[in-house]
Short mmCIF file of C-alpha atoms in Angstrom, two decimals:
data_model
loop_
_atom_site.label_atom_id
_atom_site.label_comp_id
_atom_site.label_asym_id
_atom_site.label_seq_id
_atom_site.Cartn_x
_atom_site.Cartn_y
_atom_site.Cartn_z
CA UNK T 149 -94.86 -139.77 -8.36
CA UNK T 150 -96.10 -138.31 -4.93
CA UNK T 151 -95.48 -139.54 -1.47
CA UNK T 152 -99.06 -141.48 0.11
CA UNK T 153 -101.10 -139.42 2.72
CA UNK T 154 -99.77 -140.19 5.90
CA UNK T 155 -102.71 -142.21 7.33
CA UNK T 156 -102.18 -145.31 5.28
CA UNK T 157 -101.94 -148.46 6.90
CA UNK T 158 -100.62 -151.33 4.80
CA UNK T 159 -99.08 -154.51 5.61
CA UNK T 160 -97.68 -156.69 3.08
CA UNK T 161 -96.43 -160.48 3.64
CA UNK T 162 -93.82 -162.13 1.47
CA UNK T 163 -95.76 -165.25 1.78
CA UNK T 164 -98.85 -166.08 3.41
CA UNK T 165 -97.57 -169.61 5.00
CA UNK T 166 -95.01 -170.72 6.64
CA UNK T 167 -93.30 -174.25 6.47
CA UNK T 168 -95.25 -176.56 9.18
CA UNK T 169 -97.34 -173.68 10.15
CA UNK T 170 -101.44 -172.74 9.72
CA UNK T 171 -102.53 -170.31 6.93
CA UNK T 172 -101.30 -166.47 8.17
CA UNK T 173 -100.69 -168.40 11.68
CA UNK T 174 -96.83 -166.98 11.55
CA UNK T 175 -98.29 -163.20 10.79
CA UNK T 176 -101.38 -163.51 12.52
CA UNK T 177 -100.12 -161.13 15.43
CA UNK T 178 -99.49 -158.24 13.36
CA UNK T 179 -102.42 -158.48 10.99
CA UNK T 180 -104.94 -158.29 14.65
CA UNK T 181 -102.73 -155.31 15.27
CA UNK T 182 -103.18 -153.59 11.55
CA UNK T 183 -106.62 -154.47 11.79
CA UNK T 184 -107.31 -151.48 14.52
CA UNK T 185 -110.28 -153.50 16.09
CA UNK T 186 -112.11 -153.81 12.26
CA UNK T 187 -114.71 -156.38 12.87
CA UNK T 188 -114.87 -156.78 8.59
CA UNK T 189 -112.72 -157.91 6.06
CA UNK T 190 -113.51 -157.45 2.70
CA UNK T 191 -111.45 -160.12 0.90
CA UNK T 192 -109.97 -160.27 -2.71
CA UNK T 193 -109.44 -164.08 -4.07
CA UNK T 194 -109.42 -163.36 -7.53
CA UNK T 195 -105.65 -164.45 -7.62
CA UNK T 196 -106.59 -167.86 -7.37
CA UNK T 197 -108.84 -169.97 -10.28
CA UNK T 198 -111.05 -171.22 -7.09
CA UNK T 199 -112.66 -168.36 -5.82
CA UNK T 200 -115.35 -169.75 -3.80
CA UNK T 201 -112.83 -172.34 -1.94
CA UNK T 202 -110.44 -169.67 -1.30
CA UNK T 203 -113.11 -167.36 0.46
CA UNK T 204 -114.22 -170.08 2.63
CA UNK T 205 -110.38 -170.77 3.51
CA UNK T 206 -109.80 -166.82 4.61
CA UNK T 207 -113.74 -166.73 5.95
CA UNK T 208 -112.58 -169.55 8.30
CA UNK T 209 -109.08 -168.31 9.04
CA UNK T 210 -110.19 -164.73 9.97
CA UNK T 211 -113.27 -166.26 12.01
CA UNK T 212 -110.66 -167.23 14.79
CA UNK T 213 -109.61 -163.91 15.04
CA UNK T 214 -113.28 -162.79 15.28
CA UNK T 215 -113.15 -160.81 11.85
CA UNK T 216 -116.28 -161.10 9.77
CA UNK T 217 -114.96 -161.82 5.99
CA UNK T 218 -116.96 -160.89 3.14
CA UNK T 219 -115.11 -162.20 -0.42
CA UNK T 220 -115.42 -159.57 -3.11
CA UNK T 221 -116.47 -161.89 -5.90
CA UNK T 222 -119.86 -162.25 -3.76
CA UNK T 223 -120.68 -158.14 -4.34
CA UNK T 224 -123.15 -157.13 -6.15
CA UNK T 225 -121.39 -154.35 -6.94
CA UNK T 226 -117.84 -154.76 -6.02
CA UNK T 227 -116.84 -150.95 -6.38
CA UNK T 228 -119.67 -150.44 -3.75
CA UNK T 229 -118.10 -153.15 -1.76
CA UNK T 230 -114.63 -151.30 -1.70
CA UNK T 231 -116.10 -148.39 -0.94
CA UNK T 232 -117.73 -149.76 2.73
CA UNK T 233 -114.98 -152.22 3.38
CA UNK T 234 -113.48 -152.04 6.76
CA UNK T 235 -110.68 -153.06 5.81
CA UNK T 236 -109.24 -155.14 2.96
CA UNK T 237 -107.32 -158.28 2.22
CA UNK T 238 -105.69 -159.45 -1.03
CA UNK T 239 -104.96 -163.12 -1.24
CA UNK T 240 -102.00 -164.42 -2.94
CA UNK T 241 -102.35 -166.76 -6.00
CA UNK T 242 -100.98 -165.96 -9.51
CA UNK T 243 -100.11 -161.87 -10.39
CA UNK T 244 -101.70 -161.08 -13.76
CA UNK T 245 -104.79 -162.94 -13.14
CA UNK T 246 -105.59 -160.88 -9.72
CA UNK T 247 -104.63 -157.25 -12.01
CA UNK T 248 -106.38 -158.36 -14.65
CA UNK T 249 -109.71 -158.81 -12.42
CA UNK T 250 -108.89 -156.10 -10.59
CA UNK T 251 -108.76 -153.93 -13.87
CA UNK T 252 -111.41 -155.09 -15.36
CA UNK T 253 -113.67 -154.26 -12.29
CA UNK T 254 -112.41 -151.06 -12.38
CA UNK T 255 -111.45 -151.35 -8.77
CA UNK T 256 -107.91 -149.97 -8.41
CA UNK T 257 -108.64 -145.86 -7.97
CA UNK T 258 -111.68 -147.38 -5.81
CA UNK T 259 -108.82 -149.09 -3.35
CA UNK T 260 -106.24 -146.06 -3.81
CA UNK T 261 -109.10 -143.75 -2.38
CA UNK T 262 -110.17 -145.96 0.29
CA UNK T 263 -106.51 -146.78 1.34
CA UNK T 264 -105.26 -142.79 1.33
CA UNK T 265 -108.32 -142.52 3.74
CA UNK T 266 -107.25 -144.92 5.88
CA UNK T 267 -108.79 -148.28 5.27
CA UNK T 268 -105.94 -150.70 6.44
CA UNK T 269 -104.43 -153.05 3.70
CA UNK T 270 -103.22 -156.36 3.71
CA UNK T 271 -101.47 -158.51 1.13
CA UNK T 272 -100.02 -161.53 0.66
CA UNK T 273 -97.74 -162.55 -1.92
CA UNK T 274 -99.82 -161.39 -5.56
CA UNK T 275 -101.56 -159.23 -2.91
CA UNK T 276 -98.32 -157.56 -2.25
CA UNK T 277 -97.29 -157.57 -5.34
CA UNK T 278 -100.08 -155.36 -6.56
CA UNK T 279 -100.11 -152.75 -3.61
CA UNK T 280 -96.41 -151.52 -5.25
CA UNK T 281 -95.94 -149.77 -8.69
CA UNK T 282 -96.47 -152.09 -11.19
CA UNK T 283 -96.49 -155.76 -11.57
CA UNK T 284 -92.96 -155.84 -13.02
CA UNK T 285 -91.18 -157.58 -10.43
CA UNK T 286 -93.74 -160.77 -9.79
CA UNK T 287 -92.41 -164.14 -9.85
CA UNK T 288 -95.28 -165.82 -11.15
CA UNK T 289 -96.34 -166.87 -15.20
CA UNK T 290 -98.47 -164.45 -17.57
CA UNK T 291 -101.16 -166.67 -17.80
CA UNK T 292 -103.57 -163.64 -19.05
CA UNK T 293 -102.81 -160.32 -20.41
CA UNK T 294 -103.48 -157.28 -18.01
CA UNK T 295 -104.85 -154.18 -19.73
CA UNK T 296 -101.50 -152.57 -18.43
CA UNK T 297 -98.72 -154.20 -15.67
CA UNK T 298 -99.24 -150.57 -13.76
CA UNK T 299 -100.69 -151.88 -10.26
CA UNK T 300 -102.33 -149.53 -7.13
CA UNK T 301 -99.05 -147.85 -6.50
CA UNK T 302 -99.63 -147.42 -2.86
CA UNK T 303 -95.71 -147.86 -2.10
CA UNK T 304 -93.46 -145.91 -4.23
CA UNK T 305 -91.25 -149.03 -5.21
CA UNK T 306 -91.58 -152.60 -6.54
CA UNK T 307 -91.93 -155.47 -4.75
CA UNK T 308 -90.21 -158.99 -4.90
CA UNK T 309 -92.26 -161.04 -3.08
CA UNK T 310 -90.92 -164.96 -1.90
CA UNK T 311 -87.32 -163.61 -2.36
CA UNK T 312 -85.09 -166.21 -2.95
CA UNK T 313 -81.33 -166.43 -2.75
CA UNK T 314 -78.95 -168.62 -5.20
CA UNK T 315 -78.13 -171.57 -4.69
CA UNK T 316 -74.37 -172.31 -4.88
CA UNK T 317 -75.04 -175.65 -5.42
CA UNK T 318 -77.28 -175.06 -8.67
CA UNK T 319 -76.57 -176.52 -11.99
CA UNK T 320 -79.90 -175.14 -13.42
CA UNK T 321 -78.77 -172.63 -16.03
CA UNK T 322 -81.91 -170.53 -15.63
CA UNK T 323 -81.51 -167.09 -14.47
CA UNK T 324 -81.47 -166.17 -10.52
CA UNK T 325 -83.57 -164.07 -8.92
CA UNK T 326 -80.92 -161.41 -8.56
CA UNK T 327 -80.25 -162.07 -12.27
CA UNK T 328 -83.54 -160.88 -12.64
CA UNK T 329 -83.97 -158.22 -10.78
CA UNK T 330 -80.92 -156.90 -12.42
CA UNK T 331 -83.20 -157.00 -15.81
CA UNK T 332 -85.72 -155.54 -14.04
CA UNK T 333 -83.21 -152.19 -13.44
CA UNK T 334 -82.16 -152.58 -16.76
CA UNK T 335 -85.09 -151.25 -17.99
CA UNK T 336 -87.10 -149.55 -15.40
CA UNK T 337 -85.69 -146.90 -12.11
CA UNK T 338 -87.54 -147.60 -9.42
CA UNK T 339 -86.16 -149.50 -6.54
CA UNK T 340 -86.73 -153.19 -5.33
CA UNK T 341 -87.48 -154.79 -2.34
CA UNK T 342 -86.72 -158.32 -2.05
CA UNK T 343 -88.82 -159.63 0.54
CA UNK T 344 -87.26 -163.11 1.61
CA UNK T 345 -90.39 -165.51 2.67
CA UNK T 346 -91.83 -164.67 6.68
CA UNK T 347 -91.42 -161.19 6.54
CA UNK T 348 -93.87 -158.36 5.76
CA UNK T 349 -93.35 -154.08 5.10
CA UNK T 350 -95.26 -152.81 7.92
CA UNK T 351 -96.53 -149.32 6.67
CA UNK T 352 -98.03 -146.91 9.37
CA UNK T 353 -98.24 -143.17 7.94
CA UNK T 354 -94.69 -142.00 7.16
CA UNK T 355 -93.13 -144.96 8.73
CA UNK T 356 -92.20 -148.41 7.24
CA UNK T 357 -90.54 -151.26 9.67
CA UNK T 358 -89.46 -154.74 8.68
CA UNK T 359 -91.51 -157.60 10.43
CA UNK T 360 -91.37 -161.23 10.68
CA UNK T 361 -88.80 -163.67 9.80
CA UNK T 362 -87.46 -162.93 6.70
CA UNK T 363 -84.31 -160.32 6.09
CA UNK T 364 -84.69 -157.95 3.04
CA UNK T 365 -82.66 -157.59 0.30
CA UNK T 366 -82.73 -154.13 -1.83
CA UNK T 367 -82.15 -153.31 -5.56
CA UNK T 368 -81.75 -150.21 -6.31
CA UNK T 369 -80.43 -148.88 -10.24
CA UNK T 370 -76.61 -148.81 -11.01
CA UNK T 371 -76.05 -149.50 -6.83
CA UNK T 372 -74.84 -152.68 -5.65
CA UNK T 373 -77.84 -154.85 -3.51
CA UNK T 374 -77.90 -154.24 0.57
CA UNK T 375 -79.16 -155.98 3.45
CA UNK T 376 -81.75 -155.22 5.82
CA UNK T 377 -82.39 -157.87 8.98
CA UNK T 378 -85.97 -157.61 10.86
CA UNK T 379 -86.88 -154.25 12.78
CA UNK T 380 -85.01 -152.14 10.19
CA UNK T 381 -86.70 -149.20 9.47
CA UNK T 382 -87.21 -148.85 6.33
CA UNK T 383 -89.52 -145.36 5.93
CA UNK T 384 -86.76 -143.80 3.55
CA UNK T 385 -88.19 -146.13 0.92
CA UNK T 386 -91.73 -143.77 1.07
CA UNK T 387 -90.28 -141.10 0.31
CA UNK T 388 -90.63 -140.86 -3.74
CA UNK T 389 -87.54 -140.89 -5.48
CA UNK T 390 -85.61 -142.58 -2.46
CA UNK J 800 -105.25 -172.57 -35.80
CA UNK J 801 -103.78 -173.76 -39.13
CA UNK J 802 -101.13 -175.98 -39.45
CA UNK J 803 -97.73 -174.17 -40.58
CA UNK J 804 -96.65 -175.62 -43.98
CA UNK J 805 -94.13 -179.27 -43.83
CA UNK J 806 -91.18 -177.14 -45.55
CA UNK J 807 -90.78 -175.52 -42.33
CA UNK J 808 -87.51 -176.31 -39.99
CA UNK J 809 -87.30 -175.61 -36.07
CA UNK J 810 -84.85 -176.08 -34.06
CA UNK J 811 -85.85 -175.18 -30.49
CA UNK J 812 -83.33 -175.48 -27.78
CA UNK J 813 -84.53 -175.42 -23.87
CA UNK J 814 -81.02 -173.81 -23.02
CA UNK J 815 -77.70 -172.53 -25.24
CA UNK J 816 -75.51 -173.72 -22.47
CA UNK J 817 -74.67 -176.59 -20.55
CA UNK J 818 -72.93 -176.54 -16.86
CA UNK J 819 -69.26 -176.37 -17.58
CA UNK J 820 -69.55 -176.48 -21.36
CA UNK J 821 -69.02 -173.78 -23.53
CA UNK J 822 -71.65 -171.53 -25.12
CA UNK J 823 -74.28 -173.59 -27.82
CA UNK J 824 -71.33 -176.49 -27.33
CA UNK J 825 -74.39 -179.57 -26.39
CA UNK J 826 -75.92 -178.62 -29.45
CA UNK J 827 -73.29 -177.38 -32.41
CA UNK J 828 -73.94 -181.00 -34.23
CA UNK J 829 -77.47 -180.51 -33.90
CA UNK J 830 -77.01 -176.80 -35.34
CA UNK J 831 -74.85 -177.97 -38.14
CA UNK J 832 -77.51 -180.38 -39.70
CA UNK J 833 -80.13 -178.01 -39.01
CA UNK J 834 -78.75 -174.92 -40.86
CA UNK J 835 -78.08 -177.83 -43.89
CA UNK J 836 -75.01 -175.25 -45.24
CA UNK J 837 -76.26 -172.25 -44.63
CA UNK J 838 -73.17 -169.59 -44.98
CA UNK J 839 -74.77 -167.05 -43.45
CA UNK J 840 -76.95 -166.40 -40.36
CA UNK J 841 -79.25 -163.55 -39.13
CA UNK J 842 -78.75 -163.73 -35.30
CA UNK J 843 -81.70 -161.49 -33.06
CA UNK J 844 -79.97 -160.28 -29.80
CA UNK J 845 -83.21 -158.55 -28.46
CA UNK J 846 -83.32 -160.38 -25.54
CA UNK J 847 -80.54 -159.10 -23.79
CA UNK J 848 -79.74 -155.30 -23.43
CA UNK J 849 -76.14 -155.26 -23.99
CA UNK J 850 -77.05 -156.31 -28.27
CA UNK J 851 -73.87 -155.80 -29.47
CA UNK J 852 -71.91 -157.45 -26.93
CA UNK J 853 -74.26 -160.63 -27.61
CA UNK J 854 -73.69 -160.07 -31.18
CA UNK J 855 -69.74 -160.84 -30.57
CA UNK J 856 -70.58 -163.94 -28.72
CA UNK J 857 -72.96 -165.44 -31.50
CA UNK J 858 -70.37 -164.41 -34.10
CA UNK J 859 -67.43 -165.68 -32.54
CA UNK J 860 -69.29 -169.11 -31.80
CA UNK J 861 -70.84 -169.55 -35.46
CA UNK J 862 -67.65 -168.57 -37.03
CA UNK J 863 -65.82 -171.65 -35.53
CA UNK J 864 -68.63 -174.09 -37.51
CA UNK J 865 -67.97 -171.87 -41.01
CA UNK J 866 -70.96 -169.43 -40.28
CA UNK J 867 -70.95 -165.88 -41.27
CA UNK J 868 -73.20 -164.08 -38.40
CA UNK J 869 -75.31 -160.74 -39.11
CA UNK J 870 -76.79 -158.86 -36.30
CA UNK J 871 -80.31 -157.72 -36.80
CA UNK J 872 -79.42 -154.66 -34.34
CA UNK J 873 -77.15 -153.55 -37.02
CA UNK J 874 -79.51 -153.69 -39.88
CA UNK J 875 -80.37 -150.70 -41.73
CA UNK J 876 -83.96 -152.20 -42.31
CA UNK J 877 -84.78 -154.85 -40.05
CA UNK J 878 -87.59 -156.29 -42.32
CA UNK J 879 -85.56 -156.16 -45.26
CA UNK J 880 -82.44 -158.26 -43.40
CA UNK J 881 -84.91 -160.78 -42.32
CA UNK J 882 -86.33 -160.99 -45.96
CA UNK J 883 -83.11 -161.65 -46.85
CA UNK J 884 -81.61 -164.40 -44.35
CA UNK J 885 -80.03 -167.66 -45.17
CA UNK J 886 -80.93 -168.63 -41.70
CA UNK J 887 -82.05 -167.15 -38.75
CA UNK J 888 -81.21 -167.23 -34.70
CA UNK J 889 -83.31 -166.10 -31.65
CA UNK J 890 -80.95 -165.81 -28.67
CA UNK J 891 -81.76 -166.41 -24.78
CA UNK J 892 -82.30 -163.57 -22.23
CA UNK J 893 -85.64 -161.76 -21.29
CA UNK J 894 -88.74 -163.02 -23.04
CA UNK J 895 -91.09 -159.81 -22.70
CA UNK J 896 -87.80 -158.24 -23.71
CA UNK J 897 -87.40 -160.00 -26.55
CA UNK J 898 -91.01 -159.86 -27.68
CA UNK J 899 -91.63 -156.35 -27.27
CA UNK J 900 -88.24 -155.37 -29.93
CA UNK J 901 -89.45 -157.61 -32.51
CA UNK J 902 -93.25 -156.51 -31.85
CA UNK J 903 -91.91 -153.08 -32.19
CA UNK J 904 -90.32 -153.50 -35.53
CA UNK J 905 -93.05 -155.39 -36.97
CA UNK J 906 -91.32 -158.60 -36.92
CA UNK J 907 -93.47 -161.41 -36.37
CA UNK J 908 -95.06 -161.68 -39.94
CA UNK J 909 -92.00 -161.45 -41.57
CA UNK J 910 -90.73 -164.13 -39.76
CA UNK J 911 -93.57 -166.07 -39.97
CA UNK J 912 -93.71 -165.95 -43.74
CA UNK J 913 -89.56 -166.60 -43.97
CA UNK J 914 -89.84 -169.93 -41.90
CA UNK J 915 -93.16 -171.29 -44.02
CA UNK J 916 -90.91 -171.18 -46.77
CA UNK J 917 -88.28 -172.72 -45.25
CA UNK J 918 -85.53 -170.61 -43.73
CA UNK J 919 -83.64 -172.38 -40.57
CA UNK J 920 -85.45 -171.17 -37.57
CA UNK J 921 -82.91 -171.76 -34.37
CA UNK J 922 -84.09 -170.57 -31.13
CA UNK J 923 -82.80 -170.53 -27.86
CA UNK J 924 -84.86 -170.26 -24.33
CA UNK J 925 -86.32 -167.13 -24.84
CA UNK J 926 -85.85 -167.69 -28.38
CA UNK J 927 -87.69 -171.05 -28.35
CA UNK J 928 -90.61 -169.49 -26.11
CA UNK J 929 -91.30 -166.84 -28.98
CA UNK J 930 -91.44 -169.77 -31.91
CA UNK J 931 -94.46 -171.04 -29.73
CA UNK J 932 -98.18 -169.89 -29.50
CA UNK J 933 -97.63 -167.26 -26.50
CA UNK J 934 -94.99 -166.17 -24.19
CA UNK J 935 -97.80 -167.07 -21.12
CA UNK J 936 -95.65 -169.88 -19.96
CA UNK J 937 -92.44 -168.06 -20.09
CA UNK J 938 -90.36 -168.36 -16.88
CA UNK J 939 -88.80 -164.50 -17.26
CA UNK J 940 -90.03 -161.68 -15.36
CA UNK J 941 -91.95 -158.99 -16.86
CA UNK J 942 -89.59 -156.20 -17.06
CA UNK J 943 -91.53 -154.90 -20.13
CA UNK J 944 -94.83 -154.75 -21.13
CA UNK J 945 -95.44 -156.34 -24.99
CA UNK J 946 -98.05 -155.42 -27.07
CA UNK J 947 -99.81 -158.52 -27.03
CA UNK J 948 -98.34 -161.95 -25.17
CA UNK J 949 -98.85 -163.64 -28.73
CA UNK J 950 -95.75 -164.68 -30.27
CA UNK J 951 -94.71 -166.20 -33.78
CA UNK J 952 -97.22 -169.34 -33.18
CA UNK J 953 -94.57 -171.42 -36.00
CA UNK J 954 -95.33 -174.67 -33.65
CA UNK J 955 -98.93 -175.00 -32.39
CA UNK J 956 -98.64 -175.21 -28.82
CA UNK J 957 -96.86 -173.37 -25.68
CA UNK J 958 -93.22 -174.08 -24.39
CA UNK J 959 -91.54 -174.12 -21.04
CA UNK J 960 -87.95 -174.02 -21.52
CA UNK J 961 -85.44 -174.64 -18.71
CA UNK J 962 -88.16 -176.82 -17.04
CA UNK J 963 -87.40 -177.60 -13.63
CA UNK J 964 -88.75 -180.65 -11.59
CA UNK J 965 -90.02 -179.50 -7.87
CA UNK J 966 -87.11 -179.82 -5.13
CA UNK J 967 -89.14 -182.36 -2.62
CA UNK J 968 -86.40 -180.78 0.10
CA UNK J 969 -87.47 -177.72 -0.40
CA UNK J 970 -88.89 -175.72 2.46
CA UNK J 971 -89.69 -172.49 -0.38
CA UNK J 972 -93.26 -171.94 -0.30
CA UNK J 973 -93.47 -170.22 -3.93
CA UNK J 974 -95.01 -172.29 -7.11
CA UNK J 975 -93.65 -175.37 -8.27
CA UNK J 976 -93.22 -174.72 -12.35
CA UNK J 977 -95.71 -177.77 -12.52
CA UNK J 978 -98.12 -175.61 -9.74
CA UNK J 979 -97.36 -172.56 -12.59
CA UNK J 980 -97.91 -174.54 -16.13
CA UNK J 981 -101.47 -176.14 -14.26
CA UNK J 982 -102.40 -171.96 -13.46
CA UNK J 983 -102.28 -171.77 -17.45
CA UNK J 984 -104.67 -174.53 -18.32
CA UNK J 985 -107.01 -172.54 -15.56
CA UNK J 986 -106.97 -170.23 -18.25
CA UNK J 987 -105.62 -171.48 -21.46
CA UNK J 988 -106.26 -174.84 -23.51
CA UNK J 989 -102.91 -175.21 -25.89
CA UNK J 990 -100.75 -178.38 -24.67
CA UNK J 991 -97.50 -176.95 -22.92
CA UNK J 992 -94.04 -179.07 -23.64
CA UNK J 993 -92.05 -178.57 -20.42
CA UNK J 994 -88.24 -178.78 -22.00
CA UNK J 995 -85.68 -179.92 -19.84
CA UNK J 996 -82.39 -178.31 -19.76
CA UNK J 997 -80.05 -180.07 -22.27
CA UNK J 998 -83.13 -180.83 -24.80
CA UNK J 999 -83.93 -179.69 -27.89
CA UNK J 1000 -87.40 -180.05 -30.57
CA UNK J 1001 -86.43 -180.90 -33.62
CA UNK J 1002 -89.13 -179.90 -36.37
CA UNK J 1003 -88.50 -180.86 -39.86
CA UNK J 1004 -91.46 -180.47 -42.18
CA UNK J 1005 -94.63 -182.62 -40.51
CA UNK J 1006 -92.10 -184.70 -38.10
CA UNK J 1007 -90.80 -183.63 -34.50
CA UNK J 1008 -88.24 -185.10 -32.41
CA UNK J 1009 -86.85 -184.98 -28.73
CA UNK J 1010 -83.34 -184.55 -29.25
CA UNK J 1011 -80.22 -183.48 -26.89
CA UNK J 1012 -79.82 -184.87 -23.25
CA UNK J 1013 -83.09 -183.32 -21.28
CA UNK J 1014 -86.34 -185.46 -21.24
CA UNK J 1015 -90.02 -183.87 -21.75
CA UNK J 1016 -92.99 -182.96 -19.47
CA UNK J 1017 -96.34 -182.50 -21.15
CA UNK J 1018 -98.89 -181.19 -20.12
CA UNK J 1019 -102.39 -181.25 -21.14
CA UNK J 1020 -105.53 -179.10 -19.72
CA UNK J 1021 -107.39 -181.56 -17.79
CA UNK J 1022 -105.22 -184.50 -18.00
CA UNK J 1023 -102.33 -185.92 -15.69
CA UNK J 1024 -98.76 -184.90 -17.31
CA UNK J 1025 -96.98 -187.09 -19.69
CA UNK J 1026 -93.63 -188.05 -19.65
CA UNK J 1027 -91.41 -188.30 -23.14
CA UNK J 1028 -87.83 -189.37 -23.19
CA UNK J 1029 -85.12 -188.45 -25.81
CA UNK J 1030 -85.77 -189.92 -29.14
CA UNK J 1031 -89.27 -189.59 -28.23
CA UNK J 1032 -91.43 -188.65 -31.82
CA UNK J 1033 -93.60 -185.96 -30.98
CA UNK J 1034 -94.97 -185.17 -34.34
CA UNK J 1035 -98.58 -185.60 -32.82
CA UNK J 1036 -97.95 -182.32 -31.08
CA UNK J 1037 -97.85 -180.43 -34.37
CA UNK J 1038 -101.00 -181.23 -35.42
CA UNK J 1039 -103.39 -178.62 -34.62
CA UNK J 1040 -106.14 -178.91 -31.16
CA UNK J 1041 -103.46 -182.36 -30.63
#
């Protein structure tokens, strides 16, 4: 595993909206500031069953912030697409239905290249998901079968998107998140961040900082979990192996 | 899809324990008149990672109802022990887990071809997902990455065990389970059976029957869900394309 060129810019939400708030309203700051002035989006809905509804919903949202969206499954040739995209926004929906679209387009070295050159990335949710190692760590079902749960790897750690804490109160007998998670390590080294719903990773080069509303929680192998309110920086997670 | 022979007998619990009861406790009467005397029972402890430490559990439990537990983890030849079963159990824990081991060992047919000719199949949560069509409407998260998401397909349809109604005070902005099981009929046609905690499917031969203390949600791909209560006779559900 090596470290990302420095000039990557990605930002990834836990959720993309808030209780009683507008689609991305809650994030909406810091996505105009990770946009850099881009006056195109080039946006992925293939998370969701409704493409076509979906575009128009991010088409409309992005409009207000005078961003231009063009939705992927309208390319002719969607590696082409990638390749001119300003900059680039994965929509959340369900995990293995956006990698298994993404792999069968063959468009995951495609958005590795553009990203390590720069092209700012956002996710949200499945679109965070994705960004990390592998696919390991999503919440949602396996409706289809991925070629392979390996994802863009852009962060060198897994993601747990929509984090979610017990709930003392509970008499549901199915496993907790952290029981999870715990699984997860069981099997597989690298670490976790649980991402509790309103916050985001704000990657910019070398540095990673904690945005939003929502406190982290990290899981790393054979370590007990630690906490990590908003503003924490968080850039030793880059560095591979942290 | 070809419907599995009538000599065949399922027991498929949506949980193996109860708030403040003891492990398998709901069910042990349930258990007893399934395994119809068996002495002896293979017990599968894939699903978890500490095996042998399950293994003490099941055999500790099944020895207080006269039942002599083998571990498959401890068999010489896998294959051969399952050949040889009076009865066999599929314990709770990690679904992709637990698919993935018995994938690995070549498993599935020999199960397949055990329970058409009438060996006691119990399974538990993970367990009861793998007796079903595919583990695409597991709850578990994908910690592994199986072969193929097909499972033993004894019953022809999908399962969600530990089925959870949506919290209407919930401010948690991730998928309802019903939100999740209506992302599989985007993609998939079988009819899912959304188990309850405290329920159990009772299969004997052609005839199938809600037993236990948790109700049933069905749902069908482009129909509104169906509600079943215990007692319910759901031996339409076992004809195949139902």
């Amino acid at each position: 595993m090596t470290t990302a060129p420095a000039v990557r810019r990605v930002l990834l939400l836990s959720n993309s909206t808030q209780p009683e708030r507008g689609y991305l309203d809650h994030a909406a700051d810091a996505i105009v500031r990770h946009l850099r002035g881009a006056k195109q989006l080039l946006f992925v809905p293939y998370a969701l069953h409704d493409r076509a509804g979906y575009a128009a919903k991010a088409r409309e949202r992005f409009a207000a912030l005078g961003v231009k969206v063009e939705s992927l499954h309208e390319a002719k040739d969607p590696v082409v697409a990638v390749g001119r995209a300003e900059s680039l926004f994965i929509g959340g929906g369900n995990t293995f239905r956006l990698l298994d679209a993404l792999q069968g387009q063959e468009l995951l070295a495609p958005i590795r290249a553009r990203v390590a050159a720069g092209m700012p990335y956002l996710g949200a949710s499945a679109g965070s998901n994705v960004a990390c190692l592998t696919i390991k760590t999503t919440n949602d079902m396996p409706i289809v079968q991925p070629r392979s749960f390996d994802a863009l790897a852009l962060l060198p750690f897994n993601l747990n998107p929509h984090y979610l804490d017990p709930d003392p109160g509970s008499k549901h007998m199915g496993e907790t998140r952290e029981q999870r998670l715990r699984e997860f390590h069981e099997m597989n080294a690298p670490p976790v961040v649980g991402l509790r719903e309103g916050g985001w990773l704000d990657v910019d080069g070398a540095r990673m900082t904690l945005g939003g509303l929502g406190s982290v929680r990290l899981f790393r192998r054979g370590e007990p979990p630690q906490e990590f309110p908003i503003g924490s920086d968080l850039s030793f997670l880059l560095r591979a192996g942290s």
